[in-house]
Coordinates of C-alpha atoms and ligand atoms in Angstrom, one line a residue:
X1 CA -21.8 12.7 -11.2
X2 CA -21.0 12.4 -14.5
X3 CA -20.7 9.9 -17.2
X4 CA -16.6 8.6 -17.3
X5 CA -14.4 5.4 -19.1
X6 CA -11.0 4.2 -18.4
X7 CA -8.9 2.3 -21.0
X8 CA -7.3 -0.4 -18.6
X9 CA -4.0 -2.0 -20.6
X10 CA -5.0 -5.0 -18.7
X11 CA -8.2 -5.7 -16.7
X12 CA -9.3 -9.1 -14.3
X13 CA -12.7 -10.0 -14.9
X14 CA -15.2 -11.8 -12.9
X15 CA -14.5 -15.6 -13.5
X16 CA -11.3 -15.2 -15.4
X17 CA -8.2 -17.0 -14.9
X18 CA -5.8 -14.3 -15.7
X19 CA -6.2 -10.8 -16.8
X20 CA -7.5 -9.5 -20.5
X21 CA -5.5 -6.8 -22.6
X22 CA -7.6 -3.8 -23.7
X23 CA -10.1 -3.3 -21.4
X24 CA -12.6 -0.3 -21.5
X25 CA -14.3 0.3 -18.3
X26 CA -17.7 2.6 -18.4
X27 CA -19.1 4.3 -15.9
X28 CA -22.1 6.7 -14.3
X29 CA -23.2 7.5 -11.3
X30 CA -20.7 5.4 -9.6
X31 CA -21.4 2.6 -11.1
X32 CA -20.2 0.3 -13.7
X33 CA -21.9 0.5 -16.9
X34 CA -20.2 -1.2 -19.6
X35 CA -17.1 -3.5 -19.1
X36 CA -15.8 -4.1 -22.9
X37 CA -12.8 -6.0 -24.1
X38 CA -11.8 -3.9 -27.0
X39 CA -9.5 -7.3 -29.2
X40 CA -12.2 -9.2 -30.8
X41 CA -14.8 -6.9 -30.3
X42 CA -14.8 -4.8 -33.3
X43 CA -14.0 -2.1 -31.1
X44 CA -11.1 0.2 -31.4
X45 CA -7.9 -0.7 -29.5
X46 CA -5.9 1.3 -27.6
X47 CA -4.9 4.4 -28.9
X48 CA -7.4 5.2 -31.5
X49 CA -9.2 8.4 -31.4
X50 CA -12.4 7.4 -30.7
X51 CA -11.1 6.6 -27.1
X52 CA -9.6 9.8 -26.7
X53 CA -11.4 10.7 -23.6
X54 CA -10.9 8.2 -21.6
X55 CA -8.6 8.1 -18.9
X56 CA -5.7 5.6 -19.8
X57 CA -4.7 3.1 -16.8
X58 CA -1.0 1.0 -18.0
X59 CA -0.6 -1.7 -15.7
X60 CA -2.8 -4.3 -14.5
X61 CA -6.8 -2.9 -13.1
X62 CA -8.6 -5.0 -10.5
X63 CA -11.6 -4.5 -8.6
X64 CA -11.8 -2.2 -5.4
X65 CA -9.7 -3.9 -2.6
X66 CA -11.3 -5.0 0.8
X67 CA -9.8 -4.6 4.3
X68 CA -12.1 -6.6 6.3
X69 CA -10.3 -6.4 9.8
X70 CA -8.8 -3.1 11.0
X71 CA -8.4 -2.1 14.5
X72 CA -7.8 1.5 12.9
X73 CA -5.6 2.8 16.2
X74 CA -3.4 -0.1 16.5
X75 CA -1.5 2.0 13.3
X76 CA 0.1 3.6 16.0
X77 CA 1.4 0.5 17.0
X78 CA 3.9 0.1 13.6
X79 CA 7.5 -0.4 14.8
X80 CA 6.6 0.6 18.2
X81 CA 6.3 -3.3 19.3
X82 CA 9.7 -4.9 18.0
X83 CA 12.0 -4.4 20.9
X84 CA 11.8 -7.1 23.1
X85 CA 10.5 -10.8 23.4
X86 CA 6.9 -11.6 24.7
X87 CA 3.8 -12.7 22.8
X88 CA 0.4 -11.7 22.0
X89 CA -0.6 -10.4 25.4
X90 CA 2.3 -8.5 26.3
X91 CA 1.7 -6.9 22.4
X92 CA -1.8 -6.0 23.8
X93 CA -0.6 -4.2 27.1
X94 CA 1.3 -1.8 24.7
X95 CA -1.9 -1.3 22.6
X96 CA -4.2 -0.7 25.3
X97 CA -1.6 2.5 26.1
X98 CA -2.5 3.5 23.1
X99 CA -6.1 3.2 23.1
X100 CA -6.6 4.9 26.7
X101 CA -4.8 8.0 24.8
X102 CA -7.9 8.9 22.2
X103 CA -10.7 10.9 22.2
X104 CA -13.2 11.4 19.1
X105 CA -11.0 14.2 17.9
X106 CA -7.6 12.4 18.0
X107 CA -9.1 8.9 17.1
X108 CA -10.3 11.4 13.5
X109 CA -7.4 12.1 12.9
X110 CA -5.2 8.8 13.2
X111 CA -8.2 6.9 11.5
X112 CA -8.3 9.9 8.6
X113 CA -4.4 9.3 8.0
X114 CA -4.7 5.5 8.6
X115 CA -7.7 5.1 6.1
X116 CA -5.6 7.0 3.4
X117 CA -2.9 5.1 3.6
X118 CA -5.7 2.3 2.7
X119 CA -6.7 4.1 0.0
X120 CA -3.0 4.4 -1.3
X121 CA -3.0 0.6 -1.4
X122 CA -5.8 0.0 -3.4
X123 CA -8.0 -0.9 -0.7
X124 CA -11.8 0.8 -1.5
X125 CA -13.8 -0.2 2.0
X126 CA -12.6 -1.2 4.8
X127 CA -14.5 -3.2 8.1
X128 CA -13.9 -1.4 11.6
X129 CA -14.1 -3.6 14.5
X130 CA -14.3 -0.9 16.4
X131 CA -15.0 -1.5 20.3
X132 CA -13.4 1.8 21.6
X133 CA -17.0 2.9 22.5
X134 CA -16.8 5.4 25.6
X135 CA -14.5 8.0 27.4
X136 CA -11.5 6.5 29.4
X137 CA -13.0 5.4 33.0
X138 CA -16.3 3.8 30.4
X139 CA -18.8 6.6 31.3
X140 CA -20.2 7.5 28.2
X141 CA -19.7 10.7 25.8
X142 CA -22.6 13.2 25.5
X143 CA -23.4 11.5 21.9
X144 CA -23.1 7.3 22.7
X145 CA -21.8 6.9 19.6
X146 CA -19.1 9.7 19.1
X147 CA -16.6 8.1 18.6
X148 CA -17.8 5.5 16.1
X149 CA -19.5 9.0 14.1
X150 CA -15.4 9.7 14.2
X151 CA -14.7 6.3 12.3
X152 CA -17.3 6.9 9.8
X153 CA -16.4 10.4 9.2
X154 CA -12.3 9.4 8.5
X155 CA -13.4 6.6 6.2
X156 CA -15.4 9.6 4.5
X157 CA -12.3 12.4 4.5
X158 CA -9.8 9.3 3.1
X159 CA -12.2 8.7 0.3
X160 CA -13.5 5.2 1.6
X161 CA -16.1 2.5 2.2
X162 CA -16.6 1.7 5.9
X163 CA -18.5 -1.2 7.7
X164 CA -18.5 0.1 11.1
X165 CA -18.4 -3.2 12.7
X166 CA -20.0 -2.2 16.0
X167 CA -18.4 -4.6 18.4
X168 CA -20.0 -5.7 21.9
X169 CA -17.1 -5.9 24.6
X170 CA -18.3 -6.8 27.9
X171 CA -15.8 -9.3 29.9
X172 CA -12.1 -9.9 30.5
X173 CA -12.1 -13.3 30.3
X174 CA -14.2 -16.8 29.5
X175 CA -14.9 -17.0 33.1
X176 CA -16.8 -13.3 32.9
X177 CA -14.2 -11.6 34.7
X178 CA -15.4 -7.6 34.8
X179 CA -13.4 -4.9 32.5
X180 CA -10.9 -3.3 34.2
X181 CA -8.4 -0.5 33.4
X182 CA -8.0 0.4 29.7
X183 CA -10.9 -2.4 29.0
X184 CA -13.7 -0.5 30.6
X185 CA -14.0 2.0 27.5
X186 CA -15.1 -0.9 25.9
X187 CA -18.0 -2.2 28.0
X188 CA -22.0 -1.5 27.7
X189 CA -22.5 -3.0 30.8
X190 CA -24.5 -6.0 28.8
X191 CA -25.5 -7.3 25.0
X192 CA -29.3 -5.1 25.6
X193 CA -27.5 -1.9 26.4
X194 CA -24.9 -2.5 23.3
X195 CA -28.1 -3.1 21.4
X196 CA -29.5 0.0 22.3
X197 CA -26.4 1.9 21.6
X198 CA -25.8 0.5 18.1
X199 CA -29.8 0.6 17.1
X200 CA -29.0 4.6 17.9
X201 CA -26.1 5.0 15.2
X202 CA -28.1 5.9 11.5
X203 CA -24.9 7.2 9.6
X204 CA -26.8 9.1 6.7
X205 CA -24.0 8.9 4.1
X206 CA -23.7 6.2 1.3
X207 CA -20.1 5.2 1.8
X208 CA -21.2 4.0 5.4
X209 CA -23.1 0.8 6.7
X210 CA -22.8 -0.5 10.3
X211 CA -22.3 -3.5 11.5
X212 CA -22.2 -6.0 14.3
X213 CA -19.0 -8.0 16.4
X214 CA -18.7 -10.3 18.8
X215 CA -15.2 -9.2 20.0
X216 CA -14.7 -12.9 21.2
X217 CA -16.2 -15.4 23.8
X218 CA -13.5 -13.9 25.9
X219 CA -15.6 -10.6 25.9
X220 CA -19.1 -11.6 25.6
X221 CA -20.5 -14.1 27.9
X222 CA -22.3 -17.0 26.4
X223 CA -25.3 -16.4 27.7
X224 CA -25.7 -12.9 25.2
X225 CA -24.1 -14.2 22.6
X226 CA -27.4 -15.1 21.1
X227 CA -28.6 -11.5 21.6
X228 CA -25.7 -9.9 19.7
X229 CA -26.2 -12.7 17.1
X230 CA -30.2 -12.3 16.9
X231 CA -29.6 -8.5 16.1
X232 CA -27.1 -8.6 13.8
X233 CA -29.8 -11.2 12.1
X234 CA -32.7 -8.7 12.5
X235 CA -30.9 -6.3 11.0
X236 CA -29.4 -8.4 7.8
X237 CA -26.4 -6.9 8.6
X238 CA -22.3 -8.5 9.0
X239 CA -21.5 -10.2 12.3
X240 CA -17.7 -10.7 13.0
X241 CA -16.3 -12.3 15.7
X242 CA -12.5 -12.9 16.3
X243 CA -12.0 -17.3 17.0
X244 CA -9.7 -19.1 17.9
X245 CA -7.1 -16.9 17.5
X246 CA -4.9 -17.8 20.7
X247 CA -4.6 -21.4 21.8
X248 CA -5.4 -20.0 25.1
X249 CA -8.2 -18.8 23.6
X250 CA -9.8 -22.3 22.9
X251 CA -7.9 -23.7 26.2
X252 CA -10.2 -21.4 28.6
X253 CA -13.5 -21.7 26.5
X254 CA -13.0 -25.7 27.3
X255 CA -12.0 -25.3 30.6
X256 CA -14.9 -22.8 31.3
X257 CA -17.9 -24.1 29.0
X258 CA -16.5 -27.9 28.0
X259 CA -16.3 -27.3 24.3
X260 CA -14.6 -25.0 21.4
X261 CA -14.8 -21.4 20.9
X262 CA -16.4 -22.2 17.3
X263 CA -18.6 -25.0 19.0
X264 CA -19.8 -22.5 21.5
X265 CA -20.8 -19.7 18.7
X266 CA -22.7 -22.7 17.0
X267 CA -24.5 -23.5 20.0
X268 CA -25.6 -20.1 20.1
X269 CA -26.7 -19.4 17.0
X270 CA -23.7 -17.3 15.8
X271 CA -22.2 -19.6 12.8
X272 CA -24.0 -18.6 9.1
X273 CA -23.7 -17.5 5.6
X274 CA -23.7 -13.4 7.1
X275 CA -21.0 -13.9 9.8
X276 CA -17.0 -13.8 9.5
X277 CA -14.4 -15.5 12.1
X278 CA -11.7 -13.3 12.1
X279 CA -8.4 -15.5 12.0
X280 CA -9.9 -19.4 13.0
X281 CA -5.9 -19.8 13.7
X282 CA -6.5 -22.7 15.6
X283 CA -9.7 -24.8 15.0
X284 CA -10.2 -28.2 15.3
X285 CA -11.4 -30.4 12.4
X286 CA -14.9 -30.3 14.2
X287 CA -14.7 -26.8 13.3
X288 CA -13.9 -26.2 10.2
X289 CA -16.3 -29.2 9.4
X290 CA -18.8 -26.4 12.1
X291 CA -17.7 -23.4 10.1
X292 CA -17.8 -24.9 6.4
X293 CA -21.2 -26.6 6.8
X294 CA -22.6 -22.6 8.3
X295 CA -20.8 -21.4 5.2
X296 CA -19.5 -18.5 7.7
X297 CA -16.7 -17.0 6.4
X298 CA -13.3 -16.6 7.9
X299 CA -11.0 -13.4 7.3
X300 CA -7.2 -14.1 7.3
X301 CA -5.0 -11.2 8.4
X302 CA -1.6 -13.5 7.7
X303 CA 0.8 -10.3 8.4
X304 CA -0.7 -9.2 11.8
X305 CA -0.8 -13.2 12.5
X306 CA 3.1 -13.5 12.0
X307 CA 3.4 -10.6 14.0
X308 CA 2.0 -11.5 16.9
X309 CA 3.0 -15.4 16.3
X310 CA -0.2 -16.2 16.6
X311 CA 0.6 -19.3 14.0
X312 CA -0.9 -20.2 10.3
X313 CA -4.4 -21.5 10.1
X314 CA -5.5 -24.0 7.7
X315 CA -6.7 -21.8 5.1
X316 CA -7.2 -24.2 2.1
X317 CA -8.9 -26.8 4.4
X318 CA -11.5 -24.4 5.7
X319 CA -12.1 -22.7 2.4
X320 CA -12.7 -26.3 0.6
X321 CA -15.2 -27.0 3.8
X322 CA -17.4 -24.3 2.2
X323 CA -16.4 -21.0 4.1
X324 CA -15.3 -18.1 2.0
X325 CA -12.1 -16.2 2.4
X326 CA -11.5 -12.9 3.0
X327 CA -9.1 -10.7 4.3
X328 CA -7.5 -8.2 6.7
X329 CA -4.6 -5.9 7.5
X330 CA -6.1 -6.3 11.4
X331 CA -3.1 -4.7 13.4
X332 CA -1.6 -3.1 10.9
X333 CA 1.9 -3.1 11.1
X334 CA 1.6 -3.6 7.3
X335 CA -1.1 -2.4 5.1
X336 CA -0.8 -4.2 1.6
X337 CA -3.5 -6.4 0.8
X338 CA -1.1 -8.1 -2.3
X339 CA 0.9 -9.2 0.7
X340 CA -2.0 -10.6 2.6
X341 CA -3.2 -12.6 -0.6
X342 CA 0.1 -14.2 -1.1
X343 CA 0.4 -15.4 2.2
X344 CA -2.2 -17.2 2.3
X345 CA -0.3 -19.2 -0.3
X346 CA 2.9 -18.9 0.9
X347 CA 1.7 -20.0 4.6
X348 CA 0.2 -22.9 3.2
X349 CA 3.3 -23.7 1.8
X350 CA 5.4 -23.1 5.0
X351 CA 2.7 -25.4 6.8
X352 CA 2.3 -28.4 4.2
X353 CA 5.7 -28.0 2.9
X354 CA 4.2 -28.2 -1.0
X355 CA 3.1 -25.7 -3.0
X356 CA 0.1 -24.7 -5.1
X357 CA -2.8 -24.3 -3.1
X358 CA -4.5 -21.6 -4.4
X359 CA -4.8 -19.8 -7.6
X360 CA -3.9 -16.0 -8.1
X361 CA -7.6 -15.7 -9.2
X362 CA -8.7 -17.2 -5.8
X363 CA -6.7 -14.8 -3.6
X364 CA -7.8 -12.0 -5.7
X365 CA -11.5 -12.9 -5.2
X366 CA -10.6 -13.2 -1.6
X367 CA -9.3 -9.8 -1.5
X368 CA -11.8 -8.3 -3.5
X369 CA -15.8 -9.6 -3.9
X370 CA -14.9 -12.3 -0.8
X371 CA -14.5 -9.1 1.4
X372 CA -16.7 -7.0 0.2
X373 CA -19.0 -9.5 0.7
X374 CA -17.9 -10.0 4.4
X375 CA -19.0 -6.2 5.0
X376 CA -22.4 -6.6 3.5
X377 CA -21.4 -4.7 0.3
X378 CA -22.7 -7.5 -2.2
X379 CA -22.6 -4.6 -5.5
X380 CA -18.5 -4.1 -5.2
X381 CA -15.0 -6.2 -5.5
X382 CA -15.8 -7.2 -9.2
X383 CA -15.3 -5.3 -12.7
X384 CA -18.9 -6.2 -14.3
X385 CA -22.5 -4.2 -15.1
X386 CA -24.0 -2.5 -11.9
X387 CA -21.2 -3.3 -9.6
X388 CA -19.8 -0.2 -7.7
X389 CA -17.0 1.6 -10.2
X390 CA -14.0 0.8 -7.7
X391 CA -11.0 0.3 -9.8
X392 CA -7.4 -0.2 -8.7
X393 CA -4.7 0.1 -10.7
X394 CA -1.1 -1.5 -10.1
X395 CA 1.9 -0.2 -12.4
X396 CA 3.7 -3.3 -13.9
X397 CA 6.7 -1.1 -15.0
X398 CA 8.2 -0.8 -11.4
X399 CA 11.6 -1.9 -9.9
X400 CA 9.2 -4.8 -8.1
X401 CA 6.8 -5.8 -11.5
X402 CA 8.7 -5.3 -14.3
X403 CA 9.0 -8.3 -16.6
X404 CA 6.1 -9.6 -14.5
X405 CA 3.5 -11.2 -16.2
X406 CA -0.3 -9.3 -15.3
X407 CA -1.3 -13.4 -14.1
X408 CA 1.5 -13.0 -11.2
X409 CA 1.3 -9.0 -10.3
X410 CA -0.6 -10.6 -7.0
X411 CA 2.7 -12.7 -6.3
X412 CA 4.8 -10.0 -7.1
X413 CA 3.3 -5.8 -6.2
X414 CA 3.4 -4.1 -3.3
X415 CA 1.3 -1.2 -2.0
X416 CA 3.4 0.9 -3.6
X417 CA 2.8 -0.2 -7.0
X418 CA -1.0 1.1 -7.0
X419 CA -1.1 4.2 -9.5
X420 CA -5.1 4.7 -9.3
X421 CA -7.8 4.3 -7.2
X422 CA -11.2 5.0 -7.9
X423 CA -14.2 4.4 -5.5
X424 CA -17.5 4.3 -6.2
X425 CA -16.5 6.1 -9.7
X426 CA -14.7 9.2 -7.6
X427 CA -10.6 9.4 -8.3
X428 CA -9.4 9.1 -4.6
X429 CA -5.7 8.2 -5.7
X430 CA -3.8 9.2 -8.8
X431 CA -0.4 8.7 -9.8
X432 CA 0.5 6.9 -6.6
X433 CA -0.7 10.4 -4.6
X434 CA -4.3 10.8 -2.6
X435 CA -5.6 13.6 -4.0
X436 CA -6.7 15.1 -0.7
X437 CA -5.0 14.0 2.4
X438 CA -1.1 14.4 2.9
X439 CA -0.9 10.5 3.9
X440 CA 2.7 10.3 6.0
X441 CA 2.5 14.2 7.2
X442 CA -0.9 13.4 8.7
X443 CA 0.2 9.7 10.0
X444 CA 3.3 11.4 12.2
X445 CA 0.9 14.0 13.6
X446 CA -1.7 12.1 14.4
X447 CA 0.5 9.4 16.1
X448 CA 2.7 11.8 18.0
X449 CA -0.5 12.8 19.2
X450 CA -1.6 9.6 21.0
X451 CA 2.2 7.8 21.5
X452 CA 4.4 11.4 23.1
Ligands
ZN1 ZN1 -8.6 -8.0 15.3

């Protein structure tokens, strides 16, 4: 790979309130070698010859996006869910239609297309909590791990980052009810033979790392949760669990165990600086105090959370106990990671009633280095010396940014606003266009595929 600089009209830097004018960006070998604002420097600005070769980004550059929840099949899902009433479980009977329909060669293809629509919105790595482990009736394919091999090998064709967040599935409910139906594609039988099965998966390329999940104490019983957590330790690796995401959710865990969902994965060794609660919609204040003090993070997915009227966790109150946010596009039935970031403002505001909670540069840490972070990639989500070269670039001369100042882009861009993506120093988007996957023709094929 060789040696490249962009000229980024206006850059947000590690620590920095608001974007800088006249950024130069250096490269090599993916990774970030020189990060120089060009006013006050002595440098040339913008436009001189000296900087004739490199590549020009107008509009505001931020670090490499990070999508730390997907369910990468639930994209099938978009529009397909709005007819009638009902509530999160009558949402999940439709997607469990869905996920009985895939095999490793269908469930490339969707993620391929799904992953690229990432990519066209800026995000640079995404975290698959991926639990769609065997064929059908659960009986395993001839390779164990087929299927998550399919995951890792989209995230590669759509020119991203994956955490395959290998997730252990084993119950139907708190009370250890067996899988049944669409569920037992899910189940290892137990936390040893999961262990096995994930100790088994090497991917060899760079862009992947794997993972572990807890899919929730719904689906593991408590007495393997400390085996999922003690390998996921082992291994330094993420562990994400979705919490509290459901008051039903902490309502059974009560009735069943006496105690909280987030008081249970204390008890068992779970909370801690390396693991993420997906959502924590509905924790106690014994649990944020549980989560903060663990400094385990928490990824908000705010769009898939309205969806599925889940209801609005307390976002500022959890990251001031000490847990760091990140954040997730989960179900999918958007995938803009501006929009995530300003609703965890604007749901704050909804639930408190007054505004100003967070700062843009604290929901653009969240959906930059606080996710990367989240899917164990410690060198990526900022714009300084030996990071990974991921750049995203959002036009400010749009119908939605124009006027805008670069400080507000977060409260004002969509998806469609990204011009330029680069990961890991590699163009995957330019001029709003991946440069290798046909993103919509590829989404309608592979969903009539799996929904027909
Ligand atoms: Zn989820």
């Amino acid at each position: 790979m060789t040696a490249t600089r962009w000229l980024a009209e206006y850059a947000w830097l590690p620590g920095h309130a608001e974007p800088t004018a006249d950024v130069l960006i250096e490269a090599e070998d993916g990774r970030i070698t020189a990060v120089t604002p060009l006013v006050g420097s002595g440098r040339p600005a913008a436009g001189v010859e000296v900087l004739g070769d490199a590549v020009r980004l107008p509009g505001l550059t931020v670090p490499g996006l990070a999508n730390a929840h997907s369910h990468a099949f639930h994209r099938a899902l978009r529009g397909r869910t709005h007819g009638g009433r009902g509530d999160f479980w009558s949402w999940r009977d439709v997607m469990y239609s869905v996920a009985a329909r895939l095999d490793p060669d269908s469930y490339l293809a969707l993620a391929r297309a799904a992953y690229a629509e990432m990519a066209l919105a800026g995000i640079t790595c995404v975290g698959e909590f991926h639990y769609l482990h065997h064929a059908p009736d659960g009986t395993p394919y001839a390779d164990p791990n087929a299927m998550s091999a399919a995951l890792v090998e989209a995230a590669a064709h759509a020119g991203v980052r994956i955490t395959l967040l290998d997730t252990a599935y084993l119950t139907a409910s708190v009370d250890g009810d067996p899988l049944v139906g669409p569920q037992r594609r899910f189940g290892d039988g137990n936390a040893l033979r999961w262990a096995e099965r994930v100790a088994a998966f090497r991917p060899e390329d760079d862009h992947a790392r794997v993972g572990a999940a807890i899919h929730s104490v719904r689906a593991v019983p408590a007495g393997q949760l400390a085996t999922v957590a003690s390998l996921a330790d082992r291994a330094g690796v993420p562990l994400h669990v979705h919490l509290s995401e459901q008051p039903a959710e902490n309502d059974a865990c009560r009735a069943v165990h006496g105690c909280t969902p987030t008081r249970l994965l204390a008890d068992h060794g779970v909370l801690g600086r390396h693991t993420t609660a997906v959502h924590a919609t509905h924790p106690t204040g014994a649990d944020v105090a549980l989560l903060g003090e663990s400094r385990t993070g928490v990824c908000l997915c705010p769009t898939t959370e309205r969806d599925l009227a889940d209801g609005i966790g307390p976002a500022r109150r959890m990251a001031e106990a000490g847990s760091p946010l990140s954040l997730g596009s989960d179900s999918h039935a958007v995938v803009d990671l501006f929009e995530e970031a300003r609703a965890v403002e604007l749901d704050e505001r909804l639930r408190t009633r007054r505004r100003g909670h967070f700062t843009a540069a604290e929901l653009v840490t969240a959906a930059t280095v606080g996710g990367h972070a989240a899917l164990g990639w410690g060198d990526a989500g900022r714009l300084s010396v030996g990071d990974r070269a991921d750049l995203v670039t959002v036009r400010l001369d749009s119908a939605r940014t124009a006027g805008v100042p670069p400080v507000g882009a977060f409260f004002a861009a969509t998806a469609a606003d990204v011009t330029n993506v680069v990961v890991d120093g590699r163009t995957v988007v330019a001029d709003g266009r991946h440069l290798t996957v046909d993103v919509p023709a590829e989404l309608r094929a592979a969903i009539e595929e799996v929904t027909s």
